[in-house]
Coordinates of C-alpha atoms in Angstrom, one line a residue:
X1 CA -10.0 24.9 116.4
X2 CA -10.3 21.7 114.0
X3 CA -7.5 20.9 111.8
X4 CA -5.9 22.3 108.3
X5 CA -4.1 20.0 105.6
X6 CA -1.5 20.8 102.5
X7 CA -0.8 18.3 99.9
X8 CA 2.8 18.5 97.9
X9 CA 3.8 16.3 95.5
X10 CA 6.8 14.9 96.0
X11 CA 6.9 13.6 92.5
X12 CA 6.9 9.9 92.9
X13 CA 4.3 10.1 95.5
X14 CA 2.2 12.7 97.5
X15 CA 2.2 13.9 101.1
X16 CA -0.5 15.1 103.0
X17 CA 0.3 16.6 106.1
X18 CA -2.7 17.2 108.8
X19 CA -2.0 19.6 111.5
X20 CA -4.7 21.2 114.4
X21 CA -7.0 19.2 116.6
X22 CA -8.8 15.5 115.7
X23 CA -12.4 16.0 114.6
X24 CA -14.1 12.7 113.4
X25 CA -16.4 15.4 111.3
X26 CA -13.3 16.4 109.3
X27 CA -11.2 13.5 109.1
X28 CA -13.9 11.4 107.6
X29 CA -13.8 13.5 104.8
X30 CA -10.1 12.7 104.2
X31 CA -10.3 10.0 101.7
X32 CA -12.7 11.6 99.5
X33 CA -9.9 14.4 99.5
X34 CA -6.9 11.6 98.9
X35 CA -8.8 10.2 96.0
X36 CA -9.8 13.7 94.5
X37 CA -6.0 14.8 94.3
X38 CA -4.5 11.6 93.2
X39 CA -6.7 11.5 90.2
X40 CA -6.0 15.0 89.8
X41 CA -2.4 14.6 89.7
X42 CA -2.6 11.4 88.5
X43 CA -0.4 10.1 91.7
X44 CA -1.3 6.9 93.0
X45 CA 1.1 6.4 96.5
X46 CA 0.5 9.1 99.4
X47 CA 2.2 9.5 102.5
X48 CA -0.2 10.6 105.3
X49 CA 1.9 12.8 108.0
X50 CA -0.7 12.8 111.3
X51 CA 2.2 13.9 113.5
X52 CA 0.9 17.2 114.2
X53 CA -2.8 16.3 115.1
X54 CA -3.9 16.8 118.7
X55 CA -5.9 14.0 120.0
X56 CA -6.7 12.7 124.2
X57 CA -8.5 9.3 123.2
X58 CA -10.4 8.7 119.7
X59 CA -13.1 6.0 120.3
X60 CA -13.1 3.1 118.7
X61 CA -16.3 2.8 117.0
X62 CA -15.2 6.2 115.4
X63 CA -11.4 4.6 114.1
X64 CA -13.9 1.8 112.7
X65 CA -15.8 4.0 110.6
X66 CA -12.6 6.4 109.6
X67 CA -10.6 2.9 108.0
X68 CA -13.9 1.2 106.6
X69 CA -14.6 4.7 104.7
X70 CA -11.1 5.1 103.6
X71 CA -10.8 1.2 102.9
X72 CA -14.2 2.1 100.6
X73 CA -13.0 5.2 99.6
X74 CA -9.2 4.0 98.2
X75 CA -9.2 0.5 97.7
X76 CA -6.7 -1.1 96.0
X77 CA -6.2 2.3 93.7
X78 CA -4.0 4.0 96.2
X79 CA -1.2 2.8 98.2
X80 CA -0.9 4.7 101.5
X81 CA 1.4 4.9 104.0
X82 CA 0.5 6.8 107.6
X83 CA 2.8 8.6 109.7
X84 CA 1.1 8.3 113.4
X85 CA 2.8 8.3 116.7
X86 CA -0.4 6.7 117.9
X87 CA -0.9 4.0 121.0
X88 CA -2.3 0.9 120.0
X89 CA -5.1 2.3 117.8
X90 CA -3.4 2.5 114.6
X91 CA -3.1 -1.2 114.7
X92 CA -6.4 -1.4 115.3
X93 CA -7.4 0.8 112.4
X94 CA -4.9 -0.9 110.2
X95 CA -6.2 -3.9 110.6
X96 CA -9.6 -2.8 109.8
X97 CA -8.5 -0.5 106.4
X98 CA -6.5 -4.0 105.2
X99 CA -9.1 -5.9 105.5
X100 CA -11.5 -4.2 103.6
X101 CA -8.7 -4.4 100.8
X102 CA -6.9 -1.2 101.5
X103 CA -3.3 -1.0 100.9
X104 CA -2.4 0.8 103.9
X105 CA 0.5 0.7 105.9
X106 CA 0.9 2.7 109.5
X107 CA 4.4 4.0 110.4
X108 CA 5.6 5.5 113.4
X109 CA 8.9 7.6 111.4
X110 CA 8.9 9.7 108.0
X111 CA 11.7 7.8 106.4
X112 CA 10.5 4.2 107.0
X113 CA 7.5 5.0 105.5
X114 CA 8.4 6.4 102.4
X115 CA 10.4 3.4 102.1
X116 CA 7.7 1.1 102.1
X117 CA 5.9 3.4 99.8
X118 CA 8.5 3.3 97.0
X119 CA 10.5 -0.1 97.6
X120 CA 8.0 -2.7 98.7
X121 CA 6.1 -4.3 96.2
X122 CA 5.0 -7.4 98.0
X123 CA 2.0 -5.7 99.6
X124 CA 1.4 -3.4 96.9
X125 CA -2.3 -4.5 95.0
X126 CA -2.4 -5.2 91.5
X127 CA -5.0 -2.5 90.8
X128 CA -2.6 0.0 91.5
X129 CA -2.7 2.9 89.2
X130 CA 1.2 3.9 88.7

């Protein structure tokens, strides 16, 4: 089936909400997508909503490639926070995104992550275009 997105901005930041089945062919063009829009819109925070997506196991040399292309991809130019009810991966992935210099952040709840996007300045970059 493979998996749909919508973006809406929210006016200080943008959501992107993924919903359908995980397909490493289609996620990994994500963060070309993220950037696209945020220059378009000229938005620099997103919140990623991954609530909805289906996945049994995502292996880990995939999540490896998926943060080091979005770490490439976004930099220090967009802040993100995730919304994932994922197991122990999205540390894993976290990890990987921050240190490649992404400012990315993984939540497991809507509202604490909007939070961080908005309110915490401590881990926001100083490249950040706001």
């Amino acid at each position: 089936m493979g998996s749909n997105f919508t973006f809406k901005d929210k006016g200080s930041f943008l959501v992107l909400t993924v919903k359908g089945d995980y397909n490493y062919r289609e996620f990994i063009k994500y963060p070309a997508l993220i950037k696209k829009k945020c220059l378009e819109l000229n938005s620099f925070k997103i919140l990623v909503d991954l609530i909805l997506v289906r996945y049994k196991e995502i292996p880990n040399i995939e999540l490896f490639f998926l943060s080091e292309i979005l770490a490439d991809t976004l930099r220090d130019r967009i802040k993100m926070a995730m919304v994932w009810k994922g197991k122990d991966d999205k540390k894993f992935f976290q990890a990987v995104a921050n240190n490649r210099a992404a400012c990315l952040k993984i939540f497991g709840d809507i509202k604490t992550a909007e939070y961080w996007l908005l309110y915490d300045k401590e881990d926001e970059p100083l490249g950040l275009y706001v």
